[in-house]
Coordinates of C-alpha atoms and ligand atoms in Angstrom, one line a residue:
X1461 CA -7.3 10.7 7.4
X1462 CA -10.6 11.3 7.3
X1463 CA -10.6 14.5 8.6
X1464 CA -7.7 15.6 6.3
X1465 CA -10.1 14.8 3.3
X1466 CA -12.8 16.1 4.9
X1467 CA -11.5 19.3 5.4
X1468 CA -10.6 19.3 1.7
X1469 CA -13.5 18.5 0.2
X1470 CA -15.4 21.0 2.6
X1471 CA -12.6 23.8 1.3
X1472 CA -13.7 22.7 -2.2
X1473 CA -17.6 23.0 -1.7
X1474 CA -17.1 26.6 -0.5
X1475 CA -15.0 27.7 -3.2
X1476 CA -16.8 26.5 -6.0
X1477 CA -20.2 27.6 -4.2
X1478 CA -18.7 31.1 -4.0
X1479 CA -17.4 30.8 -7.2
X1480 CA -21.0 29.7 -8.4
X1481 CA -22.5 32.5 -6.4
X1482 CA -20.3 35.2 -8.0
X1483 CA -21.2 34.1 -11.7
X1484 CA -24.8 34.2 -11.1
X1485 CA -24.5 37.4 -9.2
X1486 CA -22.4 39.1 -12.2
X1487 CA -24.7 37.6 -15.0
X1488 CA -27.8 39.2 -13.2
X1489 CA -26.2 42.4 -12.6
X1490 CA -24.5 42.6 -15.8
X1491 CA -28.1 41.8 -17.6
X1492 CA -29.7 44.4 -15.3
X1493 CA -26.6 47.1 -15.5
X1494 CA -26.3 47.0 -19.5
X1495 CA -29.8 46.1 -20.8
X1496 CA -30.7 47.5 -24.0
X1497 CA -32.1 51.3 -23.9
X1498 CA -33.4 53.0 -26.9
X1499 CA -31.0 55.4 -28.3
X1500 CA -27.8 54.1 -26.5
X1501 CA -25.2 52.4 -28.1
X1502 CA -23.0 49.6 -26.7
X1503 CA -19.3 50.8 -26.2
X1504 CA -16.7 48.6 -27.9
X1505 CA -13.7 47.7 -25.2
X1506 CA -10.2 46.2 -26.8
X1507 CA -8.5 44.4 -24.2
X1508 CA -7.2 45.2 -20.6
X1509 CA -3.9 44.0 -19.5
X1510 CA -4.7 44.4 -15.8
X1511 CA -7.7 42.6 -15.9
X1512 CA -6.6 39.6 -17.8
X1513 CA -3.9 39.3 -15.2
X1514 CA -6.1 39.6 -12.4
X1515 CA -8.3 36.8 -13.5
X1516 CA -5.1 34.4 -14.6
X1517 CA -2.8 35.2 -11.4
X1518 CA -6.0 34.4 -8.6
X1519 CA -7.0 31.6 -9.9
X1520 CA -3.8 30.0 -10.7
X1521 CA -3.0 30.4 -6.8
X1522 CA -6.4 29.0 -5.8
X1523 CA -5.9 25.9 -7.9
X1524 CA -2.2 25.6 -6.5
X1525 CA -3.6 25.9 -3.3
X1526 CA -6.0 23.0 -4.1
X1527 CA -3.2 20.8 -5.9
X1528 CA -0.9 21.2 -3.3
X1529 CA -3.1 20.5 -0.6
X1530 CA -4.7 17.3 -2.6
X1531 CA -1.4 16.0 -3.0
X1532 CA 0.0 16.3 0.4
X1533 CA -3.3 14.4 1.8
X1534 CA -3.0 11.7 -1.0
X1535 CA 0.8 11.0 -0.3
X1536 CA -0.1 11.0 3.5
X1537 CA -3.0 8.3 2.7
X1538 CA -0.9 6.2 0.2
X1539 CA 1.9 6.1 2.5
X1540 CA 1.3 3.3 5.5
X1541 CA 3.1 4.0 8.6
X1542 CA 6.7 2.1 8.6
X1543 CA 5.4 0.4 12.1
X1544 CA 2.1 -0.8 10.9
X1545 CA 0.9 -3.9 11.9
X1546 CA 1.4 -6.1 9.0
X1547 CA -1.5 -8.3 7.4
X1548 CA -1.6 -10.4 4.2
X1549 CA -4.8 -10.6 2.4
X1550 CA -5.5 -13.1 -0.7
X1551 CA -8.6 -12.9 -2.5
X1552 CA -10.3 -15.2 -4.5
X1553 CA -13.9 -16.3 -6.0
X1554 CA -15.5 -15.6 -3.7
X1555 CA -13.8 -15.2 -0.1
X1556 CA -11.2 -13.3 1.7
X1557 CA -8.1 -15.2 3.3
X1558 CA -6.3 -13.3 5.7
X1559 CA -3.4 -14.2 7.5
X1560 CA -1.8 -12.2 10.2
X1561 CA 1.9 -11.5 11.3
X1562 CA 1.6 -13.8 14.6
X1563 CA 0.1 -16.6 12.1
X1564 CA -3.3 -16.5 12.5
X1565 CA -5.6 -17.5 9.7
X1566 CA -9.1 -16.3 9.1
X1567 CA -11.7 -16.2 6.3
X1568 CA -14.1 -13.4 5.6
X1569 CA -12.9 -12.1 9.2
X1570 CA -10.1 -9.6 10.0
X1571 CA -9.8 -9.4 14.0
X1572 CA -7.6 -5.9 14.5
X1573 CA -6.9 -3.9 17.6
X1574 CA -8.2 -0.4 18.1
X1575 CA -5.8 2.6 17.9
X1576 CA -3.0 0.4 15.9
X1577 CA -2.0 1.2 12.5
X1578 CA -2.9 -1.9 10.5
X1579 CA -1.5 -2.5 7.0
X1580 CA -3.0 -4.9 4.4
X1581 CA -0.7 -6.4 1.9
X1582 CA -3.2 -7.8 -0.6
X1583 CA -2.9 -10.2 -3.9
X1584 CA -5.6 -12.3 -5.9
X1585 CA -5.8 -15.9 -6.6
X1586 CA -8.1 -15.4 -9.7
X1587 CA -9.6 -11.8 -11.1
X1588 CA -9.6 -8.7 -9.7
X1589 CA -11.3 -7.7 -6.4
X1590 CA -11.4 -5.0 -4.4
X1591 CA -11.1 -4.3 -0.5
X1592 CA -13.7 -2.1 0.4
X1593 CA -14.4 -1.1 4.3
X1594 CA -16.9 1.4 4.1
X1595 CA -17.0 2.7 8.1
X1596 CA -13.3 3.3 7.4
X1597 CA -13.7 4.9 4.1
X1598 CA -10.9 2.7 2.2
X1599 CA -10.9 1.0 -0.9
X1600 CA -8.4 -0.7 -3.0
X1601 CA -8.6 -3.0 -6.0
X1602 CA -6.9 -6.2 -5.1
X1603 CA -5.2 -7.6 -8.4
X1604 CA -3.5 -11.2 -9.4
X1605 CA -0.3 -11.0 -10.0
X1606 CA 0.9 -8.2 -7.7
X1607 CA 0.6 -6.8 -4.3
X1608 CA -1.6 -3.7 -3.9
X1609 CA -1.6 -1.9 -0.2
X1610 CA -3.9 -0.1 2.1
X1611 CA -4.0 0.9 5.4
X1612 CA -6.1 1.9 8.7
X1613 CA -6.6 2.7 12.1
X1614 CA -9.7 2.0 13.7
X1615 CA -10.8 4.3 16.1
X1616 CA -13.9 2.6 17.6
X1617 CA -14.5 -1.3 18.7
X1618 CA -17.0 -2.8 16.8
X1619 CA -18.0 -5.1 14.0
X1620 CA -17.9 -3.3 10.6
X1621 CA -18.8 -4.3 6.9
X1622 CA -16.0 -5.7 4.4
X1623 CA -17.2 -5.7 0.8
X1624 CA -15.6 -6.8 -2.7
X1625 CA -16.3 -3.8 -4.5
X1626 CA -15.0 -5.1 -7.9
X1627 CA -17.4 -7.4 -9.9
X1628 CA -15.5 -10.5 -10.1
X1629 CA -18.6 -13.2 -10.9
X1630 CA -21.7 -14.9 -9.9
X1631 CA -20.9 -14.6 -6.2
X1632 CA -19.4 -11.4 -6.2
X1633 CA -22.5 -10.0 -4.2
X1634 CA -21.9 -12.6 -1.4
X1635 CA -17.8 -11.9 -1.3
X1636 CA -18.5 -10.0 2.1
X1637 CA -17.1 -10.3 5.6
X1638 CA -16.6 -8.7 8.9
X1639 CA -13.6 -6.2 10.2
X1640 CA -14.2 -6.9 14.2
X1641 CA -12.3 -3.9 16.4
X1642 CA -11.3 -5.1 19.6
X1643 CA -9.7 -3.6 22.6
X1644 CA -6.1 -4.0 22.6
X1645 CA -6.4 -6.7 25.6
X1646 CA -8.9 -8.7 24.1
X1647 CA -7.2 -8.6 20.8
X1648 CA -4.1 -9.7 22.7
X1649 CA -6.4 -12.6 24.3
X1650 CA -7.8 -13.5 20.9
X1651 CA -4.3 -13.6 19.1
X1652 CA -2.7 -15.7 21.3
X1653 CA -5.4 -17.9 21.7
X1654 CA -5.6 -18.9 18.0
X1655 CA -1.8 -18.7 17.1
X1656 CA 0.0 -21.4 14.8
X1657 CA 3.3 -19.4 15.0
X1658 CA 4.6 -16.3 13.1
X1659 CA 4.1 -16.1 9.5
X1660 CA 7.3 -15.3 8.9
X1661 CA 8.4 -18.8 10.8
X1662 CA 6.4 -20.8 8.0
X1663 CA 8.1 -18.7 5.4
X1664 CA 11.3 -20.0 7.1
X1665 CA 10.0 -23.6 6.5
X1666 CA 9.3 -23.0 3.3
X1667 CA 12.6 -21.3 2.5
X1668 CA 14.4 -24.4 4.0
X1669 CA 12.0 -27.0 2.3
X1670 CA 12.3 -25.6 -1.3
X1671 CA 15.9 -25.4 -1.2
X1672 CA 16.4 -21.6 -1.2
X1673 CA 18.6 -21.5 1.7
X1674 CA 21.4 -23.8 -0.4
X1675 CA 21.8 -20.7 -2.6
X1676 CA 20.4 -17.7 -0.5
X1677 CA 22.8 -18.5 2.4
X1678 CA 23.4 -16.4 5.4
X1679 CA 27.0 -16.6 6.2
X1680 CA 29.2 -15.1 3.1
X1681 CA 27.8 -14.8 -0.7
X1682 CA 26.5 -17.9 -1.9
X1683 CA 25.2 -18.4 -5.5
X1684 CA 22.2 -16.6 -4.9
X1685 CA 22.4 -13.1 -3.3
X1686 CA 22.7 -12.9 0.8
X1687 CA 18.8 -11.7 1.5
X1688 CA 19.8 -10.3 5.3
X1689 CA 18.7 -6.9 5.1
X1690 CA 17.7 -6.6 1.8
X1691 CA 14.1 -5.7 2.5
X1692 CA 13.3 -2.0 1.9
X1693 CA 16.5 -1.0 0.3
X1694 CA 17.7 -0.1 -2.8
X1695 CA 19.5 -2.6 -4.9
X1696 CA 21.1 -2.7 -7.9
X1697 CA 19.8 -4.5 -11.2
X1698 CA 22.2 -6.4 -13.6
X1699 CA 20.7 -4.2 -16.5
X1700 CA 21.6 -1.0 -14.7
X1701 CA 18.4 0.3 -13.0
X1702 CA 18.1 0.6 -9.2
X1703 CA 14.8 -0.6 -7.5
X1704 CA 13.7 -0.7 -3.9
X1705 CA 13.5 -4.1 -2.5
X1706 CA 9.9 -3.9 -1.5
X1707 CA 7.2 -6.6 -1.5
X1708 CA 6.2 -6.4 -5.0
X1709 CA 10.1 -6.8 -5.8
X1710 CA 10.7 -9.8 -3.6
X1711 CA 7.4 -11.5 -5.0
X1712 CA 8.2 -10.7 -8.7
X1713 CA 11.8 -12.4 -7.8
X1714 CA 10.3 -15.5 -6.4
X1715 CA 7.9 -16.2 -9.3
X1716 CA 10.0 -14.4 -12.0
X1717 CA 13.7 -14.3 -11.2
X1718 CA 14.9 -13.5 -14.7
X1719 CA 13.1 -10.2 -15.1
X1720 CA 14.9 -8.2 -12.4
X1721 CA 18.2 -10.2 -11.8
X1722 CA 20.8 -8.7 -9.5
X1723 CA 23.6 -7.0 -10.5
X1724 CA 26.5 -9.6 -10.4
X1725 CA 24.2 -13.0 -10.0
X1726 CA 24.1 -15.5 -12.6
X1727 CA 20.3 -16.0 -14.2
X1728 CA 20.1 -19.6 -12.3
X1729 CA 17.1 -19.3 -10.2
X1730 CA 14.0 -21.3 -11.7
X1731 CA 11.1 -19.9 -11.6
X1732 CA 8.5 -20.7 -8.4
X1733 CA 5.3 -19.9 -10.5
X1734 CA 2.8 -22.6 -10.0
X1735 CA 4.9 -24.4 -7.2
X1736 CA 4.4 -22.0 -4.2
X1737 CA 0.4 -20.8 -3.9
X1738 CA -0.2 -17.1 -2.9
X1739 CA -0.2 -18.1 0.9
X1740 CA 3.4 -19.7 0.9
X1741 CA 4.8 -16.6 -1.5
X1742 CA 3.4 -14.3 1.3
X1743 CA 4.8 -16.3 3.8
X1744 CA 8.4 -16.2 2.0
X1745 CA 7.9 -12.7 1.7
X1746 CA 7.2 -11.8 5.4
X1747 CA 10.1 -14.3 6.2
X1748 CA 12.6 -12.1 4.1
X1749 CA 11.5 -9.2 5.7
X1750 CA 11.7 -10.5 9.2
X1751 CA 15.7 -10.8 8.4
X1752 CA 15.7 -7.3 7.4
X1753 CA 16.5 -4.5 10.1
X1754 CA 14.9 -2.0 8.1
X1755 CA 11.3 -2.8 9.5
X1756 CA 11.2 -5.2 12.6
X1757 CA 8.8 -8.1 12.3
X1758 CA 5.7 -7.5 14.6
X1759 CA 6.3 -8.1 18.4
X1760 CA 10.2 -8.3 18.1
X1761 CA 10.9 -4.7 18.2
X1762 CA 15.0 -5.3 17.7
X1763 CA 16.9 -2.2 17.4
X1764 CA 19.3 -2.3 14.4
X1765 CA 22.4 -4.3 15.1
X1766 CA 21.5 -5.9 18.4
X1767 CA 20.6 -9.2 17.4
X1768 CA 19.5 -8.8 13.6
X1769 CA 22.5 -9.8 11.4
X1770 CA 23.8 -7.4 9.3
X1771 CA 24.8 -7.4 5.5
X1772 CA 28.6 -7.5 5.4
X1773 CA 30.8 -5.3 3.1
X1774 CA 33.2 -6.2 0.6
X1775 CA 36.0 -6.7 2.7
X1776 CA 34.0 -8.9 5.7
X1777 CA 33.3 -11.1 2.9
X1778 CA 36.4 -11.9 1.4
X1779 CA 37.6 -12.9 5.3
X1780 CA 34.5 -15.0 6.2
X1781 CA 35.0 -18.5 6.1
X1782 CA 32.4 -20.3 4.4
X1783 CA 30.1 -22.5 6.9
X1784 CA 30.2 -26.5 6.7
X1785 CA 27.8 -27.4 4.1
X1786 CA 24.5 -28.5 6.0
X1787 CA 25.1 -26.5 9.1
X1788 CA 22.5 -24.1 9.7
X1789 CA 22.5 -20.9 11.5
Ligands
CUA735 CU1 -14.4 -10.1 -5.4 CU2 -16.3 -8.8 -6.1

């Protein structure tokens, strides 16, 4: 993205530079051309539609170019590629905790392969921090109570600075780390050498331990919605709104289930605020994403429908036999 931002910035410099030159040149020219001469009186000119239209329409065109160009670059920059590797980041006073989809945990370090899109899904345990990698030219505030996202594709192996760029207390200046960009083969070795199992698998375990699976059943409709295939889809809420079931929506449903309840379900889900840590919420979100075909989990690129269960339509739901209680898929 850096090249696009540079191009726009250089365009702005050239346009504003040329305008500044034009203004200065005209000031000097008019000062000389219309200088005071003895015996000559200035002539008053009243209006010129042609002139006014010209100096309105030309700038409008220039500004529209800047606006559209800027908007295109902005939307591209703010939209992570859908096949990006996902990494969860939890900030706290005063460290960065990182968890890979494959299950690796790191503190104040992030290992990534060169040439791959990496999407960071970030939240904070306490105050506002900011995840800043100057060499990659990305910076994004990390807030308590919600996810923010940034992404990058490292182009050169090496070790790069990570800074916290939001004053967050006495040790703010020490809240630093390293981004280690590795060759793909090296990265594979690293990821295999340190893995503790995929994040979505720990999420599945937590899902069972907290008893989520008793209501959110994967066969027919339980007391809670079937979560298979829900990620990334529009869902209808009880209050009539339709929202996209993205990471922030899933997180909100776990921590504050009443706020955006699905249409057709009773408000019986308890809140898990305070019962689950940020890391556990991340694992749960990763698990729910892994059982949706909208975005296959890292490392298992299944084509839709081949292995992942599909959400049932109403007809299938009515005909499906409930599984025996206690029986897991
Ligand atoms: Cu965290 Cu400054």
